[in-house]
């Protein structure tokens, strides 16, 4: 018999003992980021949505009472804004440009449980964050709005930044992943580091297209090389080739390269320095690395 | 010899000692070191020192203390009694290393082998004698490992003391024989009256000599093998006898410092830590191959599930 070990994080109780009309239940819903199934939980009467994340690492097991559980998995059930899961359905239908009743929009043959998202307390009340609303009599109609959605997501990013700072989450690159040892002190981080990190976190809950649009909306220039945000790849070590220095400075020790830079820039150099270099390759990129040369 | 301090908690290392005879604080003394219970898979290993003034060496000989291995248990008890009666000039101290300490030392992440453990225990006991004011001039030791190296190690550690390390020292020097008797008596008593800290019900105490080649010991080890926990703390887990039985009869347990070979090891060492959490190949539910989970989650080893 498998035990499941949970940490339930919620402000309101998952199980409403006063009105236990329906028990909390795990449901499979479409993950907006991966477009495939992920596990979520709906609280009593579908009032609150929770996401389920598993802590999984090698070489862990549990002792539960008088039994042993092979996997050392720890499940976190944390409250989640249902709007993230409703959003993809609105976007899909929104391409037709029509106002529609949401219960006709949030439908999925593969994940029929998705209609239950509309029962969540926050769903109906917060649809205006991502859609335009029209009321005809007692009926409400909605149409996806990219502009509203971007503003909504921007707020989410900003709130995430606040949370990251409050929690002292290390957002810099110089972090050792296993121990979270901070290499830089907090004051060394720039606002942009926080924004990028928060954007990355929010992107776990939206599609790739939205993530890209949000980056532009936040005024964050796309990084020219993904290497700048990722820690250096360990794959290099797997190469069969002997390890060599990445740059060979001895090559430039000849007289041609020993020239010192002029102390004062000429007028031409100054004007060159002012040129917007974004998108331009640095000089160094024209020196082809050795690996490429060997392939020829 | 009162073993109750050890019996109170037999999972740790415990020191028992006699009163220091006053004469040992004034006169030049000799000291012998020996151990009991090095080979058994069951029970503690006991290190003993015995010391007396150099001038009383002959008197010690008259007690006819001999190599403990040539004596019966009753004879050893009898000789220990005699040593106890000579307490006005003979002192002793013991370090009982519980099987649990032996197991955890030898099996810890940075391996601490039995020889190193033995050397350090011997050094600790000599230091104890010095700290207690015993005027040590000569130390005699039965060797553990190569005698020369051990002698050099001890001489360097205790400058000013003449250290003699010899194989079979327990039959050559009476003071070593005396130490061996103290150690062996303590070991016998500790094994006989072992308090099992685990709830094993009515424990069958007929476990033989405790040596791996004793059929009784082997039968006992088979009988008391738990598929999850292995053995009682009475058993030295680091002994190959115990390990072989657990490998074949108990549930397999993987530790992160296990040595693995072949592809599995390469996979773990190279990319299990981070890379395996990206992409679908690692058994995750991310069916979108381009999707890379944010490092907030990968660093915390958190991932989405698609099923329980």
PDB file of N, CA, C and O in Angstrom, chain A residues 4 26 28 31 33-34 36-39 52-59 63 68 73 75-76 169-172 177-178 180 197 200-201 204-205 208 230 238, chain B residues 228-229 254-258 260 268 270 272-275 277-278 285-288 290-297 299-308:
ATOM      1  N   UNK A   4       0.907   8.540   0.565  1.00  0.00           N
ATOM      2  CA  UNK A   4       1.296   9.784  -0.086  1.00  0.00           C
ATOM      3  C   UNK A   4       1.586  10.779   1.009  1.00  0.00           C
ATOM      4  O   UNK A   4       0.829  10.895   1.964  1.00  0.00           O
ATOM      5  N   UNK A  26      -8.272  15.172  -6.612  1.00  0.00           N
ATOM      6  CA  UNK A  26      -7.213  15.410  -7.588  1.00  0.00           C
ATOM      7  C   UNK A  26      -7.807  15.348  -8.980  1.00  0.00           C
ATOM      8  O   UNK A  26      -8.637  14.472  -9.263  1.00  0.00           O
ATOM      9  N   UNK A  28      -6.864  15.911 -13.312  1.00  0.00           N
ATOM     10  CA  UNK A  28      -5.870  16.166 -14.353  1.00  0.00           C
ATOM     11  C   UNK A  28      -6.388  17.267 -15.245  1.00  0.00           C
ATOM     12  O   UNK A  28      -7.504  17.189 -15.760  1.00  0.00           O
ATOM     13  N   UNK A  31      -1.978  21.645 -18.514  1.00  0.00           N
ATOM     14  CA  UNK A  31      -0.976  22.573 -17.995  1.00  0.00           C
ATOM     15  C   UNK A  31      -0.723  23.650 -19.046  1.00  0.00           C
ATOM     16  O   UNK A  31      -0.342  23.343 -20.172  1.00  0.00           O
ATOM     17  N   UNK A  33       1.517  25.717 -19.534  1.00  0.00           N
ATOM     18  CA  UNK A  33       2.887  25.902 -19.980  1.00  0.00           C
ATOM     19  C   UNK A  33       3.331  24.770 -20.906  1.00  0.00           C
ATOM     20  O   UNK A  33       4.011  24.988 -21.901  1.00  0.00           O
ATOM     21  N   UNK A  34       2.958  23.538 -20.562  1.00  0.00           N
ATOM     22  CA  UNK A  34       3.417  22.402 -21.362  1.00  0.00           C
ATOM     23  C   UNK A  34       2.361  21.924 -22.345  1.00  0.00           C
ATOM     24  O   UNK A  34       2.652  21.143 -23.238  1.00  0.00           O
ATOM     25  N   UNK A  36       0.216  19.858 -21.823  1.00  0.00           N
ATOM     26  CA  UNK A  36      -0.136  18.461 -21.561  1.00  0.00           C
ATOM     27  C   UNK A  36      -0.665  18.327 -20.132  1.00  0.00           C
ATOM     28  O   UNK A  36      -0.737  19.307 -19.400  1.00  0.00           O
ATOM     29  N   UNK A  37      -0.990  17.109 -19.746  1.00  0.00           N
ATOM     30  CA  UNK A  37      -1.657  16.906 -18.470  1.00  0.00           C
ATOM     31  C   UNK A  37      -0.758  17.190 -17.273  1.00  0.00           C
ATOM     32  O   UNK A  37       0.418  16.825 -17.267  1.00  0.00           O
ATOM     33  N   UNK A  38      -1.313  17.858 -16.289  1.00  0.00           N
ATOM     34  CA  UNK A  38      -0.659  17.975 -14.985  1.00  0.00           C
ATOM     35  C   UNK A  38      -1.708  17.755 -13.918  1.00  0.00           C
ATOM     36  O   UNK A  38      -2.900  17.896 -14.170  1.00  0.00           O
ATOM     37  N   UNK A  39      -1.219  17.431 -12.747  1.00  0.00           N
ATOM     38  CA  UNK A  39      -2.132  17.128 -11.661  1.00  0.00           C
ATOM     39  C   UNK A  39      -2.427  18.379 -10.834  1.00  0.00           C
ATOM     40  O   UNK A  39      -1.509  19.136 -10.494  1.00  0.00           O
ATOM     41  N   UNK A  52      -0.173  20.870  -7.719  1.00  0.00           N
ATOM     42  CA  UNK A  52       0.525  19.799  -7.015  1.00  0.00           C
ATOM     43  C   UNK A  52       1.945  19.715  -7.559  1.00  0.00           C
ATOM     44  O   UNK A  52       2.151  19.557  -8.758  1.00  0.00           O
ATOM     45  N   UNK A  53       2.906  19.894  -6.667  1.00  0.00           N
ATOM     46  CA  UNK A  53       4.310  19.740  -7.070  1.00  0.00           C
ATOM     47  C   UNK A  53       4.936  18.653  -6.194  1.00  0.00           C
ATOM     48  O   UNK A  53       4.625  18.543  -5.014  1.00  0.00           O
ATOM     49  N   UNK A  54       5.806  17.890  -6.815  1.00  0.00           N
ATOM     50  CA  UNK A  54       6.454  16.814  -6.062  1.00  0.00           C
ATOM     51  C   UNK A  54       7.932  17.117  -5.873  1.00  0.00           C
ATOM     52  O   UNK A  54       8.615  17.495  -6.827  1.00  0.00           O
ATOM     53  N   UNK A  55       8.382  16.998  -4.653  1.00  0.00           N
ATOM     54  CA  UNK A  55       9.823  17.035  -4.397  1.00  0.00           C
ATOM     55  C   UNK A  55      10.329  15.622  -4.632  1.00  0.00           C
ATOM     56  O   UNK A  55       9.860  14.676  -4.013  1.00  0.00           O
ATOM     57  N   UNK A  56      11.267  15.497  -5.546  1.00  0.00           N
ATOM     58  CA  UNK A  56      11.785  14.164  -5.885  1.00  0.00           C
ATOM     59  C   UNK A  56      13.286  14.238  -6.040  1.00  0.00           C
ATOM     60  O   UNK A  56      13.785  14.997  -6.859  1.00  0.00           O
ATOM     61  N   UNK A  57      13.984  13.460  -5.258  1.00  0.00           N
ATOM     62  CA  UNK A  57      15.432  13.413  -5.396  1.00  0.00           C
ATOM     63  C   UNK A  57      15.868  11.974  -5.190  1.00  0.00           C
ATOM     64  O   UNK A  57      15.226  11.232  -4.452  1.00  0.00           O
ATOM     65  N   UNK A  58      16.976  11.615  -5.814  1.00  0.00           N
ATOM     66  CA  UNK A  58      17.476  10.243  -5.659  1.00  0.00           C
ATOM     67  C   UNK A  58      17.804   9.949  -4.208  1.00  0.00           C
ATOM     68  O   UNK A  58      18.127  10.859  -3.442  1.00  0.00           O
ATOM     69  N   UNK A  59      17.800   8.696  -3.878  1.00  0.00           N
ATOM     70  CA  UNK A  59      18.240   8.216  -2.568  1.00  0.00           C
ATOM     71  C   UNK A  59      17.446   8.816  -1.408  1.00  0.00           C
ATOM     72  O   UNK A  59      18.010   9.355  -0.455  1.00  0.00           O
ATOM     73  N   UNK A  63       9.950   6.746   6.254  1.00  0.00           N
ATOM     74  CA  UNK A  63       9.402   5.853   7.264  1.00  0.00           C
ATOM     75  C   UNK A  63       8.070   6.453   7.675  1.00  0.00           C
ATOM     76  O   UNK A  63       8.025   7.564   8.193  1.00  0.00           O
ATOM     77  N   UNK A  68       7.610   1.344   5.488  1.00  0.00           N
ATOM     78  CA  UNK A  68       8.625   2.072   4.724  1.00  0.00           C
ATOM     79  C   UNK A  68       8.054   2.390   3.355  1.00  0.00           C
ATOM     80  O   UNK A  68       7.430   1.542   2.733  1.00  0.00           O
ATOM     81  N   UNK A  73       9.292  10.881  -1.940  1.00  0.00           N
ATOM     82  CA  UNK A  73       8.598  11.997  -2.565  1.00  0.00           C
ATOM     83  C   UNK A  73       7.800  12.796  -1.540  1.00  0.00           C
ATOM     84  O   UNK A  73       7.218  12.222  -0.628  1.00  0.00           O
ATOM     85  N   UNK A  75       4.825  15.687  -1.557  1.00  0.00           N
ATOM     86  CA  UNK A  75       3.912  16.418  -2.426  1.00  0.00           C
ATOM     87  C   UNK A  75       3.500  17.734  -1.784  1.00  0.00           C
ATOM     88  O   UNK A  75       3.125  17.776  -0.620  1.00  0.00           O
ATOM     89  N   UNK A  76       3.598  18.782  -2.559  1.00  0.00           N
ATOM     90  CA  UNK A  76       3.175  20.101  -2.090  1.00  0.00           C
ATOM     91  C   UNK A  76       1.885  20.467  -2.800  1.00  0.00           C
ATOM     92  O   UNK A  76       1.821  20.434  -4.025  1.00  0.00           O
ATOM     93  N   UNK A 169      15.064  35.063  -1.855  1.00  0.00           N
ATOM     94  CA  UNK A 169      15.383  34.064  -2.874  1.00  0.00           C
ATOM     95  C   UNK A 169      16.558  34.576  -3.690  1.00  0.00           C
ATOM     96  O   UNK A 169      16.587  35.722  -4.106  1.00  0.00           O
ATOM     97  N   UNK A 170      17.513  33.683  -3.884  1.00  0.00           N
ATOM     98  CA  UNK A 170      18.700  34.069  -4.612  1.00  0.00           C
ATOM     99  C   UNK A 170      18.412  34.042  -6.104  1.00  0.00           C
ATOM    100  O   UNK A 170      18.160  32.988  -6.672  1.00  0.00           O
ATOM    101  N   UNK A 171      18.431  35.199  -6.755  1.00  0.00           N
ATOM    102  CA  UNK A 171      18.057  35.255  -8.164  1.00  0.00           C
ATOM    103  C   UNK A 171      19.267  35.387  -9.075  1.00  0.00           C
ATOM    104  O   UNK A 171      19.152  35.374 -10.281  1.00  0.00           O
ATOM    105  N   UNK A 172      20.451  35.547  -8.479  1.00  0.00           N
ATOM    106  CA  UNK A 172      21.647  35.746  -9.300  1.00  0.00           C
ATOM    107  C   UNK A 172      22.068  34.462  -9.973  1.00  0.00           C
ATOM    108  O   UNK A 172      21.492  33.409  -9.765  1.00  0.00           O
ATOM    109  N   UNK A 177      23.410  25.215  -6.885  1.00  0.00           N
ATOM    110  CA  UNK A 177      22.018  24.781  -6.876  1.00  0.00           C
ATOM    111  C   UNK A 177      21.672  23.913  -5.673  1.00  0.00           C
ATOM    112  O   UNK A 177      20.602  24.019  -5.131  1.00  0.00           O
ATOM    113  N   UNK A 178      22.582  23.051  -5.248  1.00  0.00           N
ATOM    114  CA  UNK A 178      22.184  22.094  -4.222  1.00  0.00           C
ATOM    115  C   UNK A 178      22.103  22.723  -2.841  1.00  0.00           C
ATOM    116  O   UNK A 178      21.331  22.301  -2.002  1.00  0.00           O
ATOM    117  N   UNK A 180      22.054  26.240  -2.302  1.00  0.00           N
ATOM    118  CA  UNK A 180      21.547  27.616  -2.342  1.00  0.00           C
ATOM    119  C   UNK A 180      22.525  28.591  -1.701  1.00  0.00           C
ATOM    120  O   UNK A 180      22.132  29.552  -1.056  1.00  0.00           O
ATOM    121  N   UNK A 197      13.913  36.802 -13.231  1.00  0.00           N
ATOM    122  CA  UNK A 197      13.641  35.586 -12.450  1.00  0.00           C
ATOM    123  C   UNK A 197      12.131  35.414 -12.264  1.00  0.00           C
ATOM    124  O   UNK A 197      11.582  34.336 -12.460  1.00  0.00           O
ATOM    125  N   UNK A 200      10.479  34.366 -15.360  1.00  0.00           N
ATOM    126  CA  UNK A 200      10.709  32.942 -15.573  1.00  0.00           C
ATOM    127  C   UNK A 200       9.757  32.093 -14.757  1.00  0.00           C
ATOM    128  O   UNK A 200       9.248  31.081 -15.224  1.00  0.00           O
ATOM    129  N   UNK A 201       9.508  32.531 -13.536  1.00  0.00           N
ATOM    130  CA  UNK A 201       8.594  31.783 -12.670  1.00  0.00           C
ATOM    131  C   UNK A 201       7.162  31.842 -13.197  1.00  0.00           C
ATOM    132  O   UNK A 201       6.471  30.830 -13.257  1.00  0.00           O
ATOM    133  N   UNK A 204       6.167  29.631 -16.025  1.00  0.00           N
ATOM    134  CA  UNK A 204       5.819  28.236 -15.735  1.00  0.00           C
ATOM    135  C   UNK A 204       4.313  28.026 -15.769  1.00  0.00           C
ATOM    136  O   UNK A 204       3.841  26.896 -15.700  1.00  0.00           O
ATOM    137  N   UNK A 205       3.567  29.132 -15.839  1.00  0.00           N
ATOM    138  CA  UNK A 205       2.105  29.030 -15.760  1.00  0.00           C
ATOM    139  C   UNK A 205       1.407  29.571 -16.999  1.00  0.00           C
ATOM    140  O   UNK A 205       0.195  29.704 -17.013  1.00  0.00           O
ATOM    141  N   UNK A 208       4.316  29.550 -24.083  1.00  0.00           N
ATOM    142  CA  UNK A 208       5.575  30.135 -24.501  1.00  0.00           C
ATOM    143  C   UNK A 208       5.349  31.464 -25.224  1.00  0.00           C
ATOM    144  O   UNK A 208       6.104  32.421 -25.029  1.00  0.00           O
ATOM    145  N   UNK A 230      21.916  31.030 -18.062  1.00  0.00           N
ATOM    146  CA  UNK A 230      22.056  29.667 -17.547  1.00  0.00           C
ATOM    147  C   UNK A 230      23.458  29.475 -16.969  1.00  0.00           C
ATOM    148  O   UNK A 230      24.419  30.049 -17.443  1.00  0.00           O
ATOM    149  N   UNK A 238      31.993  16.296 -21.171  1.00  0.00           N
ATOM    150  CA  UNK A 238      31.735  14.982 -21.735  1.00  0.00           C
ATOM    151  C   UNK A 238      32.481  14.779 -23.048  1.00  0.00           C
ATOM    152  O   UNK A 238      32.528  13.690 -23.582  1.00  0.00           O
TER     153      UNK A 238
ATOM    154  N   UNK B 228      14.238  -4.952   6.351  1.00  0.00           N
ATOM    155  CA  UNK B 228      14.373  -3.505   6.172  1.00  0.00           C
ATOM    156  C   UNK B 228      15.568  -2.959   6.946  1.00  0.00           C
ATOM    157  O   UNK B 228      16.401  -2.234   6.414  1.00  0.00           O
ATOM    158  N   UNK B 229      15.677  -3.330   8.203  1.00  0.00           N
ATOM    159  CA  UNK B 229      16.692  -2.713   9.052  1.00  0.00           C
ATOM    160  C   UNK B 229      17.996  -3.504   9.112  1.00  0.00           C
ATOM    161  O   UNK B 229      19.008  -2.974   9.559  1.00  0.00           O
ATOM    162  N   UNK B 254      19.849   1.890  -1.535  1.00  0.00           N
ATOM    163  CA  UNK B 254      20.847   2.670  -2.278  1.00  0.00           C
ATOM    164  C   UNK B 254      21.205   3.922  -1.497  1.00  0.00           C
ATOM    165  O   UNK B 254      20.327   4.628  -1.011  1.00  0.00           O
ATOM    166  N   UNK B 255      22.483   4.189  -1.431  1.00  0.00           N
ATOM    167  CA  UNK B 255      22.954   5.421  -0.798  1.00  0.00           C
ATOM    168  C   UNK B 255      23.614   6.278  -1.867  1.00  0.00           C
ATOM    169  O   UNK B 255      24.108   5.768  -2.855  1.00  0.00           O
ATOM    170  N   UNK B 256      23.652   7.576  -1.627  1.00  0.00           N
ATOM    171  CA  UNK B 256      24.169   8.417  -2.711  1.00  0.00           C
ATOM    172  C   UNK B 256      25.687   8.337  -2.851  1.00  0.00           C
ATOM    173  O   UNK B 256      26.238   8.860  -3.803  1.00  0.00           O
ATOM    174  N   UNK B 257      26.358   7.655  -1.942  1.00  0.00           N
ATOM    175  CA  UNK B 257      27.790   7.464  -2.174  1.00  0.00           C
ATOM    176  C   UNK B 257      28.105   6.014  -2.551  1.00  0.00           C
ATOM    177  O   UNK B 257      29.248   5.596  -2.505  1.00  0.00           O
ATOM    178  N   UNK B 258      27.051   5.279  -2.929  1.00  0.00           N
ATOM    179  CA  UNK B 258      27.283   3.917  -3.413  1.00  0.00           C
ATOM    180  C   UNK B 258      28.122   3.957  -4.669  1.00  0.00           C
ATOM    181  O   UNK B 258      27.939   4.819  -5.515  1.00  0.00           O
ATOM    182  N   UNK B 260      28.761   2.718  -8.126  1.00  0.00           N
ATOM    183  CA  UNK B 260      28.061   2.001  -9.183  1.00  0.00           C
ATOM    184  C   UNK B 260      28.998   1.987 -10.381  1.00  0.00           C
ATOM    185  O   UNK B 260      29.869   2.828 -10.505  1.00  0.00           O
ATOM    186  N   UNK B 268      24.266   8.992 -13.478  1.00  0.00           N
ATOM    187  CA  UNK B 268      24.085   9.686 -12.204  1.00  0.00           C
ATOM    188  C   UNK B 268      25.112  10.781 -12.023  1.00  0.00           C
ATOM    189  O   UNK B 268      24.795  11.901 -11.687  1.00  0.00           O
ATOM    190  N   UNK B 270      27.071  12.299 -14.145  1.00  0.00           N
ATOM    191  CA  UNK B 270      27.160  13.397 -15.093  1.00  0.00           C
ATOM    192  C   UNK B 270      25.948  14.301 -15.114  1.00  0.00           C
ATOM    193  O   UNK B 270      26.068  15.501 -15.193  1.00  0.00           O
ATOM    194  N   UNK B 272      22.546  13.465 -13.491  1.00  0.00           N
ATOM    195  CA  UNK B 272      21.355  13.212 -12.706  1.00  0.00           C
ATOM    196  C   UNK B 272      20.990  14.434 -11.872  1.00  0.00           C
ATOM    197  O   UNK B 272      19.822  14.730 -11.663  1.00  0.00           O
ATOM    198  N   UNK B 273      22.009  15.154 -11.427  1.00  0.00           N
ATOM    199  CA  UNK B 273      21.764  16.248 -10.506  1.00  0.00           C
ATOM    200  C   UNK B 273      20.835  17.318 -11.086  1.00  0.00           C
ATOM    201  O   UNK B 273      19.881  17.708 -10.455  1.00  0.00           O
ATOM    202  N   UNK B 274      21.153  17.767 -12.294  1.00  0.00           N
ATOM    203  CA  UNK B 274      20.367  18.863 -12.845  1.00  0.00           C
ATOM    204  C   UNK B 274      19.680  18.482 -14.147  1.00  0.00           C
ATOM    205  O   UNK B 274      18.482  18.638 -14.304  1.00  0.00           O
ATOM    206  N   UNK B 275      20.474  18.001 -15.072  1.00  0.00           N
ATOM    207  CA  UNK B 275      19.980  17.880 -16.438  1.00  0.00           C
ATOM    208  C   UNK B 275      18.824  16.908 -16.573  1.00  0.00           C
ATOM    209  O   UNK B 275      17.953  17.085 -17.415  1.00  0.00           O
ATOM    210  N   UNK B 277      16.381  16.584 -14.928  1.00  0.00           N
ATOM    211  CA  UNK B 277      15.085  17.166 -14.589  1.00  0.00           C
ATOM    212  C   UNK B 277      14.536  18.029 -15.718  1.00  0.00           C
ATOM    213  O   UNK B 277      13.411  18.490 -15.673  1.00  0.00           O
ATOM    214  N   UNK B 278      15.370  18.263 -16.730  1.00  0.00           N
ATOM    215  CA  UNK B 278      14.871  18.960 -17.907  1.00  0.00           C
ATOM    216  C   UNK B 278      14.382  17.905 -18.886  1.00  0.00           C
ATOM    217  O   UNK B 278      14.952  16.828 -18.993  1.00  0.00           O
ATOM    218  N   UNK B 285       6.756  14.530 -16.821  1.00  0.00           N
ATOM    219  CA  UNK B 285       5.537  14.555 -17.608  1.00  0.00           C
ATOM    220  C   UNK B 285       5.550  15.682 -18.624  1.00  0.00           C
ATOM    221  O   UNK B 285       4.573  15.948 -19.273  1.00  0.00           O
ATOM    222  N   UNK B 286       6.689  16.360 -18.715  1.00  0.00           N
ATOM    223  CA  UNK B 286       6.767  17.454 -19.669  1.00  0.00           C
ATOM    224  C   UNK B 286       6.848  16.878 -21.077  1.00  0.00           C
ATOM    225  O   UNK B 286       7.898  16.464 -21.529  1.00  0.00           O
ATOM    226  N   UNK B 287       5.693  16.867 -21.719  1.00  0.00           N
ATOM    227  CA  UNK B 287       5.680  16.259 -23.047  1.00  0.00           C
ATOM    228  C   UNK B 287       6.215  17.213 -24.104  1.00  0.00           C
ATOM    229  O   UNK B 287       6.533  16.821 -25.206  1.00  0.00           O
ATOM    230  N   UNK B 288       6.247  18.471 -23.760  1.00  0.00           N
ATOM    231  CA  UNK B 288       6.782  19.447 -24.680  1.00  0.00           C
ATOM    232  C   UNK B 288       8.304  19.470 -24.528  1.00  0.00           C
ATOM    233  O   UNK B 288       8.822  19.911 -23.518  1.00  0.00           O
ATOM    234  N   UNK B 290      10.617  21.208 -25.721  1.00  0.00           N
ATOM    235  CA  UNK B 290      11.337  22.476 -25.663  1.00  0.00           C
ATOM    236  C   UNK B 290      11.158  23.155 -24.306  1.00  0.00           C
ATOM    237  O   UNK B 290      11.855  24.092 -23.985  1.00  0.00           O
ATOM    238  N   UNK B 291      10.205  22.661 -23.537  1.00  0.00           N
ATOM    239  CA  UNK B 291       9.933  23.318 -22.263  1.00  0.00           C
ATOM    240  C   UNK B 291      11.011  23.016 -21.229  1.00  0.00           C
ATOM    241  O   UNK B 291      11.288  21.863 -20.930  1.00  0.00           O
ATOM    242  N   UNK B 292      11.604  24.057 -20.740  1.00  0.00           N
ATOM    243  CA  UNK B 292      12.597  23.891 -19.678  1.00  0.00           C
ATOM    244  C   UNK B 292      12.020  24.449 -18.385  1.00  0.00           C
ATOM    245  O   UNK B 292      11.647  25.602 -18.322  1.00  0.00           O
ATOM    246  N   UNK B 293      11.943  23.598 -17.397  1.00  0.00           N
ATOM    247  CA  UNK B 293      11.404  24.049 -16.118  1.00  0.00           C
ATOM    248  C   UNK B 293      12.313  25.109 -15.519  1.00  0.00           C
ATOM    249  O   UNK B 293      13.532  25.010 -15.607  1.00  0.00           O
ATOM    250  N   UNK B 294      11.708  26.124 -14.939  1.00  0.00           N
ATOM    251  CA  UNK B 294      12.485  27.221 -14.363  1.00  0.00           C
ATOM    252  C   UNK B 294      13.360  26.713 -13.229  1.00  0.00           C
ATOM    253  O   UNK B 294      13.001  25.787 -12.506  1.00  0.00           O
ATOM    254  N   UNK B 295      14.492  27.356 -13.082  1.00  0.00           N
ATOM    255  CA  UNK B 295      15.458  26.856 -12.103  1.00  0.00           C
ATOM    256  C   UNK B 295      14.975  26.974 -10.661  1.00  0.00           C
ATOM    257  O   UNK B 295      15.485  26.298  -9.778  1.00  0.00           O
ATOM    258  N   UNK B 296      13.971  27.827 -10.432  1.00  0.00           N
ATOM    259  CA  UNK B 296      13.400  27.867  -9.084  1.00  0.00           C
ATOM    260  C   UNK B 296      12.949  26.456  -8.682  1.00  0.00           C
ATOM    261  O   UNK B 296      13.154  26.021  -7.555  1.00  0.00           O
ATOM    262  N   UNK B 297      12.338  25.773  -9.649  1.00  0.00           N
ATOM    263  CA  UNK B 297      11.828  24.428  -9.362  1.00  0.00           C
ATOM    264  C   UNK B 297      12.910  23.366  -9.455  1.00  0.00           C
ATOM    265  O   UNK B 297      12.976  22.482  -8.617  1.00  0.00           O
ATOM    266  N   UNK B 299      16.107  23.651  -9.021  1.00  0.00           N
ATOM    267  CA  UNK B 299      17.040  23.741  -7.891  1.00  0.00           C
ATOM    268  C   UNK B 299      16.444  23.138  -6.631  1.00  0.00           C
ATOM    269  O   UNK B 299      17.163  22.646  -5.774  1.00  0.00           O
ATOM    270  N   UNK B 300      15.139  23.210  -6.524  1.00  0.00           N
ATOM    271  CA  UNK B 300      14.466  22.661  -5.338  1.00  0.00           C
ATOM    272  C   UNK B 300      13.949  21.259  -5.569  1.00  0.00           C
ATOM    273  O   UNK B 300      13.232  20.707  -4.743  1.00  0.00           O
ATOM    274  N   UNK B 301      14.307  20.694  -6.726  1.00  0.00           N
ATOM    275  CA  UNK B 301      13.889  19.327  -7.071  1.00  0.00           C
ATOM    276  C   UNK B 301      12.372  19.181  -7.069  1.00  0.00           C
ATOM    277  O   UNK B 301      11.829  18.190  -6.605  1.00  0.00           O
ATOM    278  N   UNK B 302      11.722  20.237  -7.545  1.00  0.00           N
ATOM    279  CA  UNK B 302      10.258  20.191  -7.590  1.00  0.00           C
ATOM    280  C   UNK B 302       9.809  19.992  -9.015  1.00  0.00           C
ATOM    281  O   UNK B 302      10.355  20.597  -9.932  1.00  0.00           O
ATOM    282  N   UNK B 303       8.829  19.131  -9.203  1.00  0.00           N
ATOM    283  CA  UNK B 303       8.282  19.008 -10.541  1.00  0.00           C
ATOM    284  C   UNK B 303       6.795  18.734 -10.519  1.00  0.00           C
ATOM    285  O   UNK B 303       6.245  18.275  -9.521  1.00  0.00           O
ATOM    286  N   UNK B 304       6.181  19.049 -11.645  1.00  0.00           N
ATOM    287  CA  UNK B 304       4.754  18.781 -11.775  1.00  0.00           C
ATOM    288  C   UNK B 304       4.551  17.290 -11.948  1.00  0.00           C
ATOM    289  O   UNK B 304       5.442  16.576 -12.370  1.00  0.00           O
ATOM    290  N   UNK B 305       3.343  16.867 -11.634  1.00  0.00           N
ATOM    291  CA  UNK B 305       3.011  15.460 -11.808  1.00  0.00           C
ATOM    292  C   UNK B 305       1.875  15.379 -12.801  1.00  0.00           C
ATOM    293  O   UNK B 305       1.083  16.302 -12.923  1.00  0.00           O
ATOM    294  N   UNK B 306       1.768  14.248 -13.491  1.00  0.00           N
ATOM    295  CA  UNK B 306       0.544  14.079 -14.256  1.00  0.00           C
ATOM    296  C   UNK B 306      -0.316  12.968 -13.674  1.00  0.00           C
ATOM    297  O   UNK B 306      -1.429  12.756 -14.087  1.00  0.00           O
ATOM    298  N   UNK B 307       0.249  12.270 -12.703  1.00  0.00           N
ATOM    299  CA  UNK B 307      -0.545  11.250 -12.032  1.00  0.00           C
ATOM    300  C   UNK B 307       0.067  11.008 -10.653  1.00  0.00           C
ATOM    301  O   UNK B 307       1.231  11.324 -10.429  1.00  0.00           O
ATOM    302  N   UNK B 308      -0.729  10.435  -9.767  1.00  0.00           N
ATOM    303  CA  UNK B 308      -0.194  10.204  -8.416  1.00  0.00           C
ATOM    304  C   UNK B 308       0.649   8.938  -8.385  1.00  0.00           C
ATOM    305  O   UNK B 308       0.340   7.971  -9.033  1.00  0.00           O
TER     306      UNK B 308
END
